[in-house]
Every structure is written in structure tokens, then in C-alpha cells.
Amino acid sequence: MKEKGRKVKEKVEEKVERRTIAVLVDNESGVLARVIGLFSGRGYNIDSLTVAEVDPKEQLSRITITTSGTPMILEQIKAQLDRLVPIHKVSDLTEGPHVARELALIKVTGTGEQRVESLRIADIFRARVVDSALDSFVFEMTGTTEKLNAFISLMEPLGLADVSRTGVVAIARGAGSL
Amino acid sequence: MASERLNGSQVLLKALVAQGVEVIFGYPGGAVLPIYDELFQQNSLRHILVRQEAGAVHAAEGYARSTGRVGVVLVTSGPGATNVVTGLTDALMDSIPVVCLTGQVPTHLIGNDAFQEADTTGITRPCTKHNYLVKKPGDLARIVHEAFYVAKSGRPGPVVVDLPKDILQDPCPYLPPSRAPHRSYRPRLEGDPERMEQAIDLMLAAKRPVFYCGGGVINSGPKACRLLTRLVRMTGYPCTNTVMGLGCFPASDKQFLGMLGMHGTYEANLAMYHCDVMINIGARFDDRVTGRLSEFSPNSTKIHVDIDPSSINKNVPVDVAIIGDAGRVLRDMIKLWQAKRKQPDGKALKAWWKQIDEWRARDCLSYEYSDEVIKPQYALQRLYALTKGRDVYLTTEVGQHQMWAAQFYKFEEPNRWMTSGGLGTMGYGLPAAMGVQIAHPDALVIDVAGEASILMNIQEMSTIAQYRLPVKVFILNNEYMGMVRQWQEMLYGGRYSESYVDSLPDFVKLAEAFGAVGLRATKPKDVDDVIKEMIDTDRAVIADIVVDKKENCYPMIPAGAAHCEMLLGPEDKAEKPDSEDGMVLV
């Protein structure tokens, strides 16, 4: 019986996975606080969170949360979200094929060769220049979180000054909707 | 015919009446004066004036739990609202339907730090099932109706409606309850047929089955409890209840193993440990039930019926999860069971019951009787013996007395036992008893209390006096916060830090001061007379039962231990030092 007991424990300590969850909610005051409060109150992680109204007629907003946890925790997160009264739908996009994108504005300062190099790399990454001064650029870039991370780390030695990121927005591939 | 022009307060009361509300527990204040003015001018709603807002919520909880209806609370803004936070959390943890109406400063003052302003929806967001701030008169009626629907449907819980003063005074349209389904909130009530089929197959093949049932069955209603009783009897399997579930299966039934968990019976906990199929209906694998998770019922296949999907796989992974209302699932499971040709394994079952009877023979609730000093267990045994068969409702405070009451009082029916199970709120029992007595004026309502807990809401004795409620307070007085003292003895080297309750009032005189009758028993031979006199008195009574100061509550699964590591009595000192885990767990 001891043996079996240990096995159960191992099952509990499963490894941490990352998920992207889309949540359709009533666009009313306090709804974001409910979602965030749920995560902080129960000790769940929020890696990123985005929210905006997506259906003005029905007054619905869509929240995209990237989170990480063991499978048991992730199941809890979805069930806990689903039981909040103003939440219409909870969908784990990671379960199927989906597109996930993030937008970042990246400010790089410098002059001379470094400045040229940053522009060259930006070109490779298909980042757009949205602001330019004699000693700085602001690049706009969309892509996966990993792509953004890669670009930002390349900018670091070239005078990275400021980063603003939106967090992930995601949508399922194919004809189905949330 | 011009339609009658109503203000917000009138609309509110009209909506409450439409929801079938008869009683409100409340306390007035500046922001809710318009409501109180309307209450004064009507006769449909009865208002019970408590002495502190905390008492109002517990009273509403007692009312709700003993009737199956929604309890209603009305308090003012600011401190009125902050004082209800404990009660709301209590109702959330125990899934009790409560609608709490809170006053708020006028809408144009919100956010200005106005007098008696608090961010009530912000404060109560994590301790309610849902909450609302009414921002326009046009929303008021809809929100009040919705609040009742949310509070009582699905897994019940507390709902706050925050009411700015201007909304209560200004003209306001009334809307009757809507029949349209809610936009987003639709609890699932019917169980999945395939899963239920699977569950029945597992149950039929079981060799060592056990039913483990909780408050979900009681919340589903008396019919669900009858269905559960029927299913359990049809199967012939043993049944144990959680502290929240006591009464959902008759305690006198020979298939009943008593309560399980930290202070549950030996037979219940060992049956849980050794079972091969566990049928959980409306319970949530609370840590007080499971003990050490890694050793919890290690060899069983687990079936879990719960109305709340978030209860599934939260603490314990289960094999068959059925989401739905306990009553409806039980109805279907009975049909499925009857439709099967197969019979349960009679031989295995006989052996299982033989094993259970051996565990029962340990008589785990036995204690050493004394002629000299009243043992708390004895007092409760006598209380049960002398009140058995009457129309009794029992509430409790929190601590040793609560666990002894759960062990020694036998409940044959649901809605008779009101205790703070999840939150463990000291001070719950007296106001809860008040709410029960309001709902059942002729019943015998007893608050089993400790001398420390009772002082936490003792002011409600004044409410009890005002409404001439014949509530009986049965104090097991050991001059200690007994459960704290017990843990300090077992885990903290007997350093009784701040657990002795010094300067206690004379409870007999205290009763008299509140216009109640005070009684006291100091010797075992007095106990029966005091209980009889308490029952026969048609007024409120405080019975001060002076009990053994050192008695500990057994059986006990030390925190962080497994079901098979129970301590049955003081001689059973934990063999190995309590693990670090145990010290950390509460």
C-alpha cells in the first residue's frame, strides 16, 4: 500500500505546462478584477493577460491569458474561470491548432555602427520603424512570444532602452469560433 | 390607469416579496434609511434587528440551512458591509444561499472617500459567489431577481447587492422575475448518462465499497436525501458523512459509519482507507477529510458526483466524475442500478462488513466516565438521549464541542444540523440558532457552544430577548479554547499560549442580564436535571455545563497523517514524531 501511495504522489507532481486560454466575458466593470483576483487568490500564475471589447453589440470582451501549471492546476484554472457568473466561455486554445501573436514596441538608442546594426536586424525580423530620432529608433514588431524574445535579446547589446509588450492574443485556426 | 410611481426602495421590497422572502436580518444605518422607511410602511416582510451585522449573516445562514430557502441580510454601507465579510466567507465555504443587501453612498460620491464609504464589491468579490453594484435605477429589479437565482442555483452561495442611496430614493421601474435563461451562468444539473452507467458498473463490481456523502446532498434538498438513503439501502454498502453532510443519511441506520475525517470514527476512516470503490456524492475532498493526500484511500477507484466542476480533481484525482445536481444524479443512478441484472458480490461484501464490524468493535468514541467531573462527551450523550425524538435543531460554535456534537448527536434528517464547517467561524452558533428559531418558532433549537466561542457573538442574546426566541445555549465550559489547547498539548510541548480564557463572565448571571434563564451543572449527577429544565423552559436558556478542562477530542488524525494513522485516545500517543508536514498543515 505504501508503494501505491508513493505512486499517487508522483502523479500529483506532474510537470508544468504552458497554456493559452481564451475567455469570453461580459464587458462590465469588475469582471477583469474577478479574473485576476481568482488567479492571485488561488495562487495561479499569469504569464500574460490581454483584454479588449470584441463585440460591442453584445457587450462582450475577450481575455487571453497565458498561464502555466501542472495538468491538475490547469484543469482547475479552467473550471474556476468557468464558474464565474459573467463568464460566457472558457477555451483552452493550446488543445488545438491556433495562432498566437504578440505586439511589442522596442526602443533602441545609439549612434554609429550599433544604430545601423539594429536597423539591419530589425529588417531581418521584419520589425517596422515607427519612430526615429538621430539617436534612437522605436521598432514595432508582431510575432510569437519567442520571436519577440529573440529580437529583444539581440537588441540588448545594441542599446536596448525600453520595451512595451501587449501580451499574447490568440485565436483558433479553422472556421470554428469561440 | 397610470402605473404606480415607485422609488428604488419600494422596487427593492417588491422584488424581495416576489422572490418569496418573508424575513430579513438586518441593521439600519445612513445609506439604507430609505429602505428602512419603506419597511416601516409595509407588512409583507418581517425585519429582525440584530445587534451586530456579523450576527445577521449567521442568522440568515441558520435560516437558510434549516429551511432550504435563501437567507436575506440588509446592512448599511461602510462598517455595516465590512462586518458581514466573515459571514459571507462562511456562507461561501459551506455553500449556503444568502442574499446580502448593502447600502452604499450615493453614486456621485463613490470613490470620494465619503462618510461610511467602503469598496463593498471590491472587498466582497473573493468571498461571494457573485456581487453587484447597482448603477442605474433601470437595473435594480433585474439585479435583485438575478441575485436570488445565482444564490440558490447550482452550487449555492452568498451574493451581495450593493445599493447606492440615490438609487434607493429616485424613481425606479419595476420588472418581474425574468424567465429567460441567464446570459452566461447556466449550472449543469443533469448527470452524463454514460458516466453514470460507468459508475454503476464500478459499484456493482466493488468488493469493498463505501459511500462518502456531503453537504451537496443536503443542498440538493430533502428529496435528494431520501434518494440517497434509498440507493445506499438498495446496495447494502456502508455510508459515511462529512460534517456538512450529517443528516443526509439517517444516523441510526446500521449501514451508517458515522462522520469521517480528522475527528471522524475509526470505522469510517478505515473504510475510506481500505475501500476499493469510493462513491463521493456532494463532498469535496476537504483536507480535514483526506488527511495526508498521498496516503488518501490509495487503492480505490473514485466516483465523484458534484454540481461544481471545479470540485472535480481539485484535491484528489478521480476516475469517474459526474457533474450534476445530487438529487437528479441519484434518481438516475437508482434507475440504472435497478435495470442491471447483475448483483453485487455478496461474498465480498459480507467479508467487508465483517471487517467493518471489527473496526466498529473498537468503539472509538468511548471515553472514561467520571463521577466527579462532567466529561463533555457525557453531557452531549445525555443531551442527545433527553432530546431524541423531539423536533430538534442543533447549531454549534467552533472547536472541541463542535466535533463532540458531530460525534455524539445523531441526525436522522437533513437541515437539522447547522455548523460552520469550511470556514470554522467561532461565534457562528448563537446567531445561527436565532435564524433557525425564527424559521421554526415551535422547535427546540440548541446552540452547542464553548465558553470562548459564545462570547464572540454574545450580543445576539439581546436580539433573542427582543423577539422572545426560546433558543437554548448549551455551553461546554472548560475555560480553555479547547481545540487550541489540545493542539498545544499534542504539538507544542504543552505551552498553552493564550488559550486559557481568563475572567469569564458568570454565565448564569449573564443569561439573567439578557432576560434569559441561566442554569449550571458542575457534577455529572446534575446534568440530566439541567438538560430537562432547559428543555422545559419556554424562554431562552444559557446552560453552563462545567466540564473537564483537560479532555481531548478523539479519535484524531493528526494533521498531515493518513487515515490509517488515527489516534484513538490519550494512550495512543503518536508513535513517530509528527512530521514537519503536520506542523505546517493546520
Short mmCIF file of C-alpha atoms in Angstrom, two decimals, chain A residues 1-2 4-6 8-9 11-12 25-31 33-35 37 42 44 57-60 72-73 75-76 79-80 82-89, chain B residues 92 125 128-133 135 146 150 155 182-185 273-274 292-296 298-300 308-317 319 565 576 581:
data_model
loop_
_atom_site.label_atom_id
_atom_site.label_comp_id
_atom_site.label_asym_id
_atom_site.label_seq_id
_atom_site.Cartn_x
_atom_site.Cartn_y
_atom_site.Cartn_z
CA MET A 1 0.00 0.00 0.00
CA LYS A 2 2.94 2.27 0.71
CA LYS A 4 0.84 2.74 -4.30
CA GLY A 5 0.80 5.79 -2.05
CA ARG A 6 4.08 6.95 -3.45
CA VAL A 8 -0.11 8.71 -6.29
CA LYS A 9 2.25 11.39 -5.06
CA LYS A 11 1.21 11.51 -10.27
CA VAL A 12 0.41 14.73 -8.43
CA VAL A 25 -16.82 37.73 -20.67
CA ASP A 26 -19.49 40.36 -20.19
CA ASN A 27 -17.88 43.75 -20.66
CA GLU A 28 -18.90 45.08 -17.25
CA SER A 29 -16.97 46.79 -14.51
CA GLY A 30 -15.19 44.45 -12.15
CA VAL A 31 -15.01 41.49 -14.49
CA ALA A 33 -10.79 42.13 -11.25
CA ARG A 34 -12.74 38.89 -10.80
CA VAL A 35 -10.44 37.06 -13.19
CA GLY A 37 -8.46 38.04 -8.21
CA ARG A 42 -5.69 30.76 -5.64
CA TYR A 44 -2.14 30.54 -10.13
CA LYS A 57 -23.40 44.94 -29.67
CA GLU A 58 -23.44 42.07 -27.18
CA GLN A 59 -21.02 43.91 -24.89
CA LEU A 60 -18.57 41.06 -24.80
CA MET A 72 -4.31 19.33 -12.43
CA ILE A 73 -3.84 23.06 -11.80
CA GLU A 75 -7.88 21.95 -15.20
CA GLN A 76 -8.69 23.85 -12.01
CA ALA A 79 -13.11 25.14 -14.07
CA GLN A 80 -12.69 28.05 -11.68
CA ASP A 82 -15.95 28.85 -15.94
CA ARG A 83 -17.93 29.20 -12.73
CA LEU A 84 -17.58 32.98 -12.54
CA VAL A 85 -21.04 34.34 -13.29
CA PRO A 86 -20.19 36.90 -16.05
CA ILE A 87 -18.01 34.43 -17.96
CA HIS A 88 -19.59 33.04 -21.11
CA LYS A 89 -16.97 30.68 -22.39
CA LEU B 92 -19.26 30.70 0.54
CA ARG B 125 -15.55 39.87 -4.53
CA THR B 128 -19.14 35.84 -2.53
CA LYS B 129 -20.38 33.65 -5.34
CA HIS B 130 -21.13 36.89 -7.16
CA ASN B 131 -21.75 40.53 -6.34
CA TYR B 132 -23.40 43.52 -7.97
CA LEU B 133 -23.21 47.27 -7.71
CA LYS B 135 -25.52 51.78 -11.06
CA GLU B 146 -30.80 37.61 -10.60
CA VAL B 150 -27.46 32.95 -8.54
CA ARG B 155 -23.70 25.29 -6.03
CA HIS B 182 -29.23 33.71 -17.79
CA ARG B 183 -26.83 35.15 -20.38
CA SER B 184 -23.76 33.35 -19.16
CA TYR B 185 -24.46 31.47 -15.92
CA TYR B 273 -8.56 3.92 3.54
CA HIS B 274 -9.20 0.30 2.57
CA ARG B 292 -2.30 13.30 4.01
CA LEU B 293 -3.23 13.35 0.34
CA SER B 294 -0.57 10.90 -0.83
CA GLU B 295 -1.98 8.26 1.53
CA PHE B 296 -5.63 9.03 0.97
CA PRO B 298 -4.64 4.64 -2.02
CA ASN B 299 -6.27 1.60 -3.65
CA SER B 300 -9.70 2.81 -4.60
CA ASP B 308 -19.44 22.27 -9.22
CA PRO B 309 -16.99 21.23 -11.96
CA SER B 310 -14.18 22.97 -10.09
CA SER B 311 -14.56 20.48 -7.22
CA ILE B 312 -13.56 17.65 -9.56
CA ASN B 313 -9.88 16.72 -9.40
CA LYS B 314 -9.12 19.72 -7.18
CA ASN B 315 -7.50 17.83 -4.34
CA VAL B 316 -7.87 14.19 -5.31
CA PRO B 317 -7.83 12.84 -8.87
CA ASP B 319 -11.77 8.12 -12.04
CA GLU B 565 -2.70 6.56 11.47
CA LYS B 576 6.56 8.69 15.47
CA ASP B 581 4.23 18.50 7.09
#
